[in-house]
Short mmCIF file of C-alpha atoms in Angstrom, two decimals:
data_model
loop_
_atom_site.label_atom_id
_atom_site.label_comp_id
_atom_site.label_asym_id
_atom_site.label_seq_id
_atom_site.Cartn_x
_atom_site.Cartn_y
_atom_site.Cartn_z
CA MET D 1 9.81 19.30 28.92
CA GLN D 2 9.95 21.64 26.00
CA LEU D 3 10.32 19.17 22.79
CA SER D 4 10.09 15.86 21.94
CA VAL D 5 11.54 14.72 18.47
CA ILE D 6 9.80 11.94 16.70
CA ILE D 7 11.85 9.93 14.24
CA LEU D 8 10.02 7.18 12.40
CA ASN D 9 12.48 4.62 10.76
CA TYR D 10 11.83 1.79 8.18
CA ASN D 11 15.30 0.23 6.63
CA VAL D 12 17.52 3.40 6.36
CA ARG D 13 20.05 2.30 9.05
CA TYR D 14 22.78 4.68 8.18
CA PHE D 15 20.62 7.78 7.68
CA LEU D 16 19.11 7.25 10.76
CA GLU D 17 22.62 7.39 12.60
CA LEU D 18 23.34 10.45 10.75
CA CYS D 19 19.82 11.90 11.78
CA VAL D 20 20.15 11.24 15.38
CA LEU D 21 23.48 12.49 15.76
CA SER D 22 22.49 15.70 14.24
CA VAL D 23 19.50 15.82 16.39
CA GLN D 24 21.62 15.20 19.65
CA SER D 25 23.47 18.22 18.88
CA ALA D 26 20.78 20.15 18.07
CA ILE D 27 19.01 19.57 21.54
CA GLU D 28 22.05 20.07 23.86
CA ASN D 29 20.76 23.07 25.29
CA ILE D 30 17.20 22.14 25.33
CA ASP D 31 15.09 20.23 27.68
CA ALA D 32 14.27 17.54 24.94
CA GLU D 33 13.89 14.06 24.30
CA ILE D 34 14.33 11.92 21.08
CA ILE D 35 11.88 9.16 20.40
CA VAL D 36 12.65 6.48 17.66
CA VAL D 37 9.76 4.60 16.38
CA ASP D 38 10.99 1.53 14.22
CA ASN D 39 8.69 -0.07 11.75
CA ASN D 40 10.00 -3.52 11.85
CA SER D 41 12.87 -2.67 9.73
CA SER D 42 14.85 -5.91 8.42
CA ASP D 43 18.25 -3.83 8.43
CA ASP D 44 20.07 -3.30 11.67
CA SER D 45 18.65 -0.24 12.35
CA CYS D 46 17.37 -1.28 16.11
CA LYS D 47 20.78 -2.80 16.70
CA MET D 48 22.76 0.34 15.66
CA MET D 49 20.48 2.44 17.97
CA LYS D 50 21.02 0.43 21.13
CA GLU D 51 24.51 0.26 20.76
CA ARG D 52 25.36 3.69 19.77
CA PHE D 53 22.28 5.92 21.11
CA PRO D 54 21.43 3.57 24.23
CA ALA D 55 19.67 6.88 25.93
CA VAL D 56 17.22 7.53 23.27
CA LYS D 57 13.93 5.85 23.48
CA LEU D 58 13.27 2.94 21.18
CA ILE D 59 10.09 1.65 20.11
CA GLU D 60 10.43 -1.62 18.20
CA ASN D 61 6.81 -2.03 15.92
CA LYS D 62 6.25 -5.81 15.18
CA GLU D 63 4.77 -4.69 11.70
CA ASN D 64 5.25 -1.74 9.01
CA SER D 65 2.02 0.24 10.45
CA GLY D 66 2.84 3.04 8.12
CA PHE D 67 3.77 6.68 8.51
CA PRO D 68 0.62 7.95 10.22
CA LYS D 69 0.18 5.12 12.91
CA GLY D 70 4.05 4.91 13.52
CA ASN D 71 4.08 8.66 14.39
CA ASN D 72 1.20 8.37 16.40
CA ILE D 73 2.53 5.60 18.54
CA GLY D 74 5.61 7.72 18.79
CA VAL D 75 3.54 10.93 20.03
CA ALA D 76 1.59 9.10 22.36
CA GLN D 77 4.81 8.46 24.55
CA ALA D 78 6.05 11.88 24.05
CA LYS D 79 6.36 14.39 26.95
CA GLY D 80 7.23 17.58 25.48
CA LYS D 81 5.29 20.72 24.96
CA TYR D 82 6.14 20.76 21.28
CA ILE D 83 6.67 17.85 19.13
CA CYS D 84 8.91 17.37 16.09
CA ILE D 85 7.86 15.29 13.28
CA LEU D 86 11.15 14.34 11.82
CA ASN D 87 12.11 12.26 8.92
CA PRO D 88 15.16 9.76 9.60
CA ASP D 89 16.88 10.94 6.19
CA THR D 90 17.33 14.51 7.67
CA VAL D 91 19.97 16.38 9.08
CA VAL D 92 19.38 19.32 11.31
CA ALA D 93 21.78 22.23 12.01
CA GLU D 94 22.92 22.75 15.64
CA ASP D 95 20.60 25.80 16.28
CA THR D 96 17.70 24.69 14.37
CA PHE D 97 15.42 23.71 17.20
CA VAL D 98 16.47 26.82 19.27
CA LYS D 99 15.38 29.22 16.44
CA VAL D 100 12.21 27.22 15.57
CA LEU D 101 10.98 26.90 19.15
CA ALA D 102 11.70 30.66 19.82
CA PHE D 103 9.71 31.51 16.59
CA ALA D 104 6.75 29.19 17.67
CA GLU D 105 6.58 30.71 20.99
CA ARG D 106 6.24 34.13 19.58
CA GLN D 107 3.24 33.04 17.23
CA LYS D 108 -0.40 33.47 18.29
CA LYS D 109 -2.87 30.82 17.04
CA LEU D 110 0.07 28.45 16.18
CA GLY D 111 -0.47 25.66 13.73
CA ILE D 112 2.44 23.90 12.37
CA VAL D 113 6.16 25.19 11.93
CA GLY D 114 8.22 24.03 8.64
CA VAL D 115 11.74 25.27 7.71
CA LYS D 116 13.58 25.36 4.60
CA LEU D 117 14.56 22.04 3.09
CA ILE D 118 17.28 21.23 0.88
CA ASP D 119 18.43 18.01 -1.09
CA GLY D 120 21.84 16.31 -0.81
CA ALA D 121 23.17 18.67 -3.48
CA GLY D 122 22.22 21.80 -1.44
CA LYS D 123 19.44 22.42 -3.80
CA PHE D 124 16.20 24.22 -2.29
CA LEU D 125 13.30 21.59 -2.12
CA PRO D 126 9.95 23.47 -3.36
CA GLU D 127 7.75 21.21 -1.26
CA SER D 128 9.03 23.03 1.85
CA LYS D 129 6.07 25.37 1.78
CA ARG D 130 2.89 24.69 -0.12
CA GLY D 131 -0.79 25.48 -0.98
CA ILE D 132 -3.98 23.13 -0.61
CA PRO D 133 -4.12 20.95 -3.43
CA THR D 134 -7.64 21.81 -4.35
CA PRO D 135 -8.59 19.96 -7.71
CA TRP D 136 -7.60 23.33 -9.77
CA VAL D 137 -4.39 23.79 -7.76
CA ALA D 138 -3.57 20.25 -8.35
CA PHE D 139 -4.16 20.44 -11.82
CA THR D 140 -1.82 23.52 -12.08
CA LYS D 141 0.81 21.18 -10.69
CA ILE D 142 -0.01 17.98 -12.84
CA ALA D 143 -0.12 20.32 -15.96
CA ALA D 144 3.31 22.17 -14.72
CA LEU D 145 1.28 25.39 -15.27
CA TYR D 146 3.39 26.76 -12.61
CA LYS D 147 6.51 26.29 -14.44
CA LEU D 148 5.05 27.23 -18.05
CA PHE D 149 3.84 30.55 -16.69
CA PRO D 150 5.81 31.20 -13.50
CA LYS D 151 4.49 34.87 -13.16
CA VAL D 152 0.78 33.74 -13.17
CA LYS D 153 -0.02 33.89 -9.26
CA SER D 154 -3.03 31.54 -9.78
CA PHE D 155 -0.69 28.86 -10.97
CA GLY D 156 1.90 29.27 -8.35
CA LYS D 157 -0.43 28.04 -5.45
CA TYR D 158 0.93 24.66 -5.07
CA TYR D 159 4.23 25.42 -4.01
CA ALA D 160 3.08 28.78 -2.12
CA SER D 161 4.90 31.16 -4.56
CA HIS D 162 3.72 34.20 -2.70
CA LEU D 163 6.79 33.65 -0.62
CA ASN D 164 10.14 32.79 -1.82
CA GLU D 165 12.57 30.40 -0.30
CA ASN D 166 14.25 33.14 1.85
CA GLN D 167 11.15 34.54 3.28
CA THR D 168 9.37 33.44 6.13
CA GLY D 169 5.34 33.70 6.24
CA GLN D 170 2.16 31.82 6.54
CA VAL D 171 1.60 29.02 4.23
CA GLU D 172 -1.15 26.43 4.26
CA ILE D 173 0.57 23.13 3.77
CA LEU D 174 3.71 21.91 5.08
CA VAL D 175 5.70 18.60 4.34
CA GLY D 176 6.00 15.63 6.91
CA ALA D 177 9.74 15.38 6.73
CA PHE D 178 9.81 18.10 9.56
CA MET D 179 7.23 19.56 11.26
CA VAL D 180 6.97 21.52 14.56
CA MET D 181 3.50 21.92 16.54
CA GLN D 182 2.18 21.82 20.09
CA ARG D 183 1.63 18.29 21.06
CA ASP D 184 -1.99 19.11 22.56
CA LEU D 185 -3.15 20.60 19.12
CA TYR D 186 -1.67 17.49 17.24
CA LEU D 187 -3.71 15.24 20.05
CA GLU D 188 -6.49 17.40 19.62
CA ILE D 189 -7.11 17.05 15.80
CA GLY D 190 -6.51 13.24 16.29
CA GLY D 191 -2.73 13.32 14.89
CA PHE D 192 -2.25 11.83 11.55
CA ASP D 193 -5.20 10.01 9.90
CA GLU D 194 -4.28 6.35 10.13
CA ASP D 195 -6.78 5.52 7.06
CA CYS D 196 -3.86 7.12 4.92
CA PHE D 197 -0.90 4.65 4.77
CA MET D 198 1.53 7.49 3.47
CA TYR D 199 2.10 10.49 1.03
CA SER D 200 -1.02 12.73 1.77
CA ASP D 201 -0.67 12.35 5.44
CA ASP D 202 1.26 15.70 5.70
CA ILE D 203 -1.43 17.35 3.62
CA ASP D 204 -4.41 16.11 5.77
CA LEU D 205 -2.64 17.19 8.93
CA SER D 206 -1.80 20.83 7.80
CA TYR D 207 -5.42 21.08 6.55
CA MET D 208 -7.14 19.84 9.70
CA VAL D 209 -4.96 22.13 11.72
CA LEU D 210 -6.14 25.36 9.40
CA GLN D 211 -9.91 24.16 9.99
CA LYS D 212 -8.96 24.59 13.72
CA GLY D 213 -8.46 28.51 12.94
CA LYS D 214 -4.70 28.01 13.35
CA SER D 215 -1.91 29.51 11.41
CA ASN D 216 0.62 27.19 9.70
CA PHE D 217 4.11 28.87 9.03
CA TYR D 218 7.29 28.36 6.77
CA PHE D 219 10.13 29.61 8.65
CA HIS D 220 13.48 30.06 6.29
CA GLU D 221 15.90 31.21 9.23
CA THR D 222 17.22 27.56 9.68
CA THR D 223 17.93 24.97 6.69
CA VAL D 224 17.42 21.05 7.14
CA ILE D 225 18.87 18.70 4.80
CA HIS D 226 16.23 15.96 3.31
CA TYR D 227 17.79 13.40 1.59
CA LYS D 228 14.35 12.65 0.34
CA GLY D 229 15.27 9.63 -2.06
CA GLU D 230 15.50 7.47 0.83
CA SER D 231 12.06 7.47 2.03
CA THR D 232 10.48 5.17 -0.36
CA ILE D 233 11.67 3.46 -3.74
CA LYS D 234 9.88 4.91 -6.51
CA ASP D 235 8.51 1.62 -7.96
CA GLU D 236 5.00 0.29 -8.92
CA THR D 237 4.10 0.08 -5.12
CA TYR D 238 4.86 3.81 -4.71
CA MET D 239 2.64 4.56 -7.75
CA LYS D 240 -0.32 2.77 -6.12
CA ARG D 241 0.19 4.15 -2.92
CA PHE D 242 0.57 7.67 -4.10
CA GLN D 243 -2.74 7.47 -6.16
CA GLU D 244 -4.63 5.96 -3.00
CA ALA D 245 -3.06 8.84 -1.07
CA MET D 246 -4.38 11.46 -3.30
CA ASN D 247 -7.92 9.89 -3.62
CA PHE D 248 -8.09 9.63 0.16
CA PHE D 249 -7.48 13.26 0.53
CA TYR D 250 -10.13 14.26 -2.23
CA LYS D 251 -12.67 12.01 -1.04
CA LYS D 252 -11.97 13.25 2.84
CA HIS D 253 -12.27 17.07 2.04
CA PHE D 254 -13.66 17.79 -1.26
CA LYS D 255 -16.85 17.26 -3.39
CA VAL D 256 -16.26 16.83 -6.93
CA SER D 257 -18.32 15.90 -10.00
CA SER D 258 -18.12 12.24 -11.42
CA LEU D 259 -16.33 14.04 -14.59
CA PHE D 260 -13.85 15.70 -12.79
CA SER D 261 -13.31 12.55 -10.66
CA ILE D 262 -12.06 10.81 -13.66
CA PHE D 263 -9.79 13.32 -15.04
CA MET D 264 -8.27 13.68 -11.62
CA LYS D 265 -7.62 9.95 -11.62
CA LEU D 266 -6.07 10.13 -14.88
CA GLY D 267 -3.96 13.25 -13.67
CA ILE D 268 -2.89 11.37 -10.51
CA LEU D 269 -1.79 8.16 -12.70
CA PHE D 270 0.14 10.41 -15.07
CA PHE D 271 2.21 12.27 -12.18
CA SER D 272 2.39 8.84 -10.40
CA PHE D 273 4.39 7.60 -13.36
CA VAL D 274 6.56 10.61 -13.81
CA LYS D 275 7.26 10.67 -9.89
CA MET D 276 8.05 6.89 -10.38
CA PHE D 277 10.45 7.34 -13.41
CA GLN D 278 12.20 10.28 -11.57
CA GLY D 279 13.35 7.80 -8.96
CA LYS D 280 14.75 5.53 -11.63
CA SER D 281 18.77 5.48 -11.45
CA GLN D 282 20.23 7.95 -13.86
CA LEU D 283 23.68 7.66 -15.34
CA LYS D 284 25.96 9.65 -12.91
CA PRO D 285 28.82 11.65 -14.10
CA GLU D 286 32.40 10.28 -12.99
CA LYS D 287 33.46 12.06 -10.02
CA GLU D 288 36.84 13.79 -11.23
CA GLN D 289 37.91 15.10 -7.75
CA TYR D 290 37.41 14.18 -4.23
CA VAL D 291 38.15 16.84 -1.60
CA LEU D 292 38.51 16.00 2.07
CA VAL D 293 37.77 19.06 4.34
CA SER D 294 39.14 17.92 7.91
CA LYS D 295 42.23 18.16 10.21
CA ASN D 296 43.18 14.44 9.60
CA LYS D 297 45.78 14.05 6.95
CA GLU D 298 45.91 10.46 7.37
CA LEU D 299 42.34 10.15 6.70
CA SER D 300 42.63 11.52 2.99
CA ILE D 301 45.22 8.88 2.66
CA LYS D 302 42.73 6.05 3.78
CA LEU D 303 40.32 7.40 1.63
CA SER D 304 42.34 7.66 -1.12
CA GLU D 305 43.05 3.92 -0.97
CA ILE D 306 39.10 3.27 -0.72
CA LEU D 307 37.74 5.80 -3.58
CA LYS D 308 40.68 5.15 -5.95
CA PRO D 309 41.32 8.57 -7.01
CA GLU D 310 43.64 10.56 -4.91
CA VAL D 311 41.87 12.53 -2.27
CA ASP D 312 42.85 16.25 -2.02
CA PHE D 313 43.18 17.49 1.60
CA VAL D 314 41.90 20.80 2.64
CA ASP D 315 43.69 21.30 6.10
CA LEU D 316 40.94 23.22 8.52
CA THR D 317 44.09 24.06 10.76
CA ILE D 318 45.32 26.34 7.74
CA GLU D 319 42.24 27.26 5.67
CA LYS D 320 38.65 28.37 6.43
CA LEU D 321 35.35 26.35 5.11
CA THR D 322 34.49 28.93 2.22
CA ILE D 323 33.37 28.69 -1.45
CA ASN D 324 36.73 29.99 -2.40
CA LEU D 325 38.26 26.23 -1.52
CA LEU D 326 36.48 25.17 -4.91
CA LEU D 327 37.66 27.78 -7.46
CA GLN D 328 40.59 25.72 -7.76
CA TYR D 329 39.24 22.57 -8.95
CA LYS D 330 37.79 21.76 -12.22
CA GLY D 331 35.17 19.29 -13.20
CA THR D 332 32.90 17.27 -11.22
CA VAL D 333 34.13 17.59 -7.49
CA GLU D 334 33.00 15.69 -4.57
CA ILE D 335 33.29 17.43 -1.16
CA ILE D 336 33.63 15.23 1.96
CA PHE D 337 32.87 16.96 5.27
CA ASP D 338 34.56 15.56 8.38
CA ASN D 339 31.95 15.82 11.03
CA GLU D 340 34.52 15.38 13.52
CA PHE D 341 35.86 18.93 12.96
CA ILE D 342 32.90 20.51 10.75
CA SER D 343 29.51 21.00 12.69
CA PHE D 344 26.11 20.10 10.92
CA LYS D 345 25.41 23.93 10.49
CA GLU D 346 28.71 24.46 8.55
CA CYS D 347 28.02 21.66 6.56
CA ILE D 348 24.43 22.83 5.48
CA LYS D 349 25.53 26.72 5.04
CA PHE D 350 28.57 25.49 2.66
CA MET D 351 26.04 23.10 0.76
CA GLU D 352 23.69 25.85 0.25
CA SER D 353 26.51 28.38 -0.95
CA ALA D 354 28.15 25.87 -3.39
CA LYS D 355 24.92 24.12 -4.72
CA ASN D 356 25.77 23.49 -8.59
CA ASN D 357 25.52 20.53 -10.78
CA LYS D 358 29.20 19.96 -10.61
CA TYR D 359 29.48 19.71 -6.99
CA THR D 360 28.39 16.79 -4.66
CA PHE D 361 28.62 16.37 -0.59
CA LYS D 362 29.04 13.62 1.49
CA ILE D 363 29.23 13.60 5.29
CA MET D 364 31.78 11.34 7.38
CA LEU D 365 30.17 11.06 10.94
CA LYS D 366 32.27 11.42 13.81
CA ASN D 367 32.88 7.84 15.44
CA SER D 368 31.53 6.08 12.61
CA ASP D 369 33.18 4.13 9.70
CA PHE D 370 31.35 5.28 6.66
CA LEU D 371 30.79 8.37 4.36
CA ILE D 372 27.08 9.29 3.60
CA GLY D 373 25.26 11.50 1.20
CA SER D 374 23.07 11.83 -2.03
CA ASP D 375 23.60 13.56 -5.33
CA ASN D 376 20.16 14.33 -6.06
CA SER D 377 16.31 14.15 -4.55
CA ASN D 378 15.24 11.65 -6.75
CA GLU D 379 17.19 8.62 -6.08
CA ARG D 380 18.58 6.90 -3.17
CA GLY D 381 21.88 8.04 -1.57
CA THR D 382 25.21 6.73 -1.39
CA ILE D 383 27.12 5.03 1.54
CA VAL D 384 30.71 4.19 1.58
CA LYS D 385 32.20 1.98 4.46
CA PHE D 386 35.69 2.00 5.55
CA GLY D 387 37.75 0.72 8.38
CA VAL D 388 38.38 3.20 11.17
#
C-alpha cells in the first residue's frame, strides 16, 4: 500500500465529515487507506463515520489521550509506505496526494513534506513553513520583530522567510495539520513524543527528523484548507497547555541559563495570552449578499428561506467559476460552493484568488444537509443545517 491517511478527531463531527469526503476524492487513484482515530468525542462523530463512511477504519479511544498518542495509535495500524498526519479541520484537493507523493519519491534523505495551507477565508497561513524555535528565534516571534523589520533575515526565521509562500524548498519545521513522511521513518524516531499532550508535538517531530540527517520540505504546488480555529477553543486551558508544550520542547532540546528560562516563561505567558484573546469571538460584519454557485436553482430558493436574505444564484451550466463572478457584488459577500458540482480543488483555487476581507466562503457537501466554513483562523467556524 502506498499511503495511509491518519485523521485524529475530537468533537468536530461536521468538519470531520468534510475532511474525510475530500480525502476519499483525493485517494481514488492511489492504493491508500483512511484511518480515523476518535479521542472519545462526546458528539456523534463516530456514529456519523459508521453511517456515512463504513469502509473507513475507525478506532474509538475510550479517553482523550492527546494528539501524539492518538496519532501513534493510528500509525501503529497503518499499512502504507507513506503516512499523512492530517487534522480533521482540513480540506484537501483531489490531486493533493498524487502531487505530494510524486514529489516525495524524487527526494533523497526525505524527512517530512508539508504543503501550502490557507484558512477558511483563503488567506495563507504562515505556519505552513517554520524554522526551529531556538530561544532567539522564539524571541523574534514573541516580540514581533519579524513584522517590525520584515527585511532583516535574522528576524524572519520563525516563519522560514527564506522561502515565500509560492516557493518549494527545504525548511526545518512543519505543522501537524498536514505531514507526509515514510512510515518507517516515523516508527524509527518513535513517532510523536507522548510526554507532550499537544501544541509542540509537530515541532518536536520535525526536529527529531532533522537530527536523523533527513530533510524537511515545504511544497507549494498544492493547497490545503486548514480551518484551524476548530482544533481547540482558545481558553485558559489552551493557555496552560501551550505554556507546557513550549517548556517541554526547550527542556528536551536546549540548555539555557536560569535567567533566560525566566525570560522565556514570561514571553510564553505573554504569547499565550495573545493567542487566547485572538480566539475570542469578534463582532462580524453582517453579510450583505449570499451567492450560491451551483447548477441547482431550487437549492438557492431553499437557502433563501434559511439564511433570510435572498440567495443569488450563479448557474454553472451557463457561467464558469471565476473571480469575475464577484465583480457585480458590493459589500460583504458570502460564496456558497455546491460540492455536488464543484470539486474541492476548484473551491480552494477560487478561495485563494478571491481572498479579501469582504468575501467569506462556505461549502455545501454533496449528500449532506449542512453548509460549513470559517471566516477567519482565530475562531470556530460556522455550520448551517437545513433539510434535504
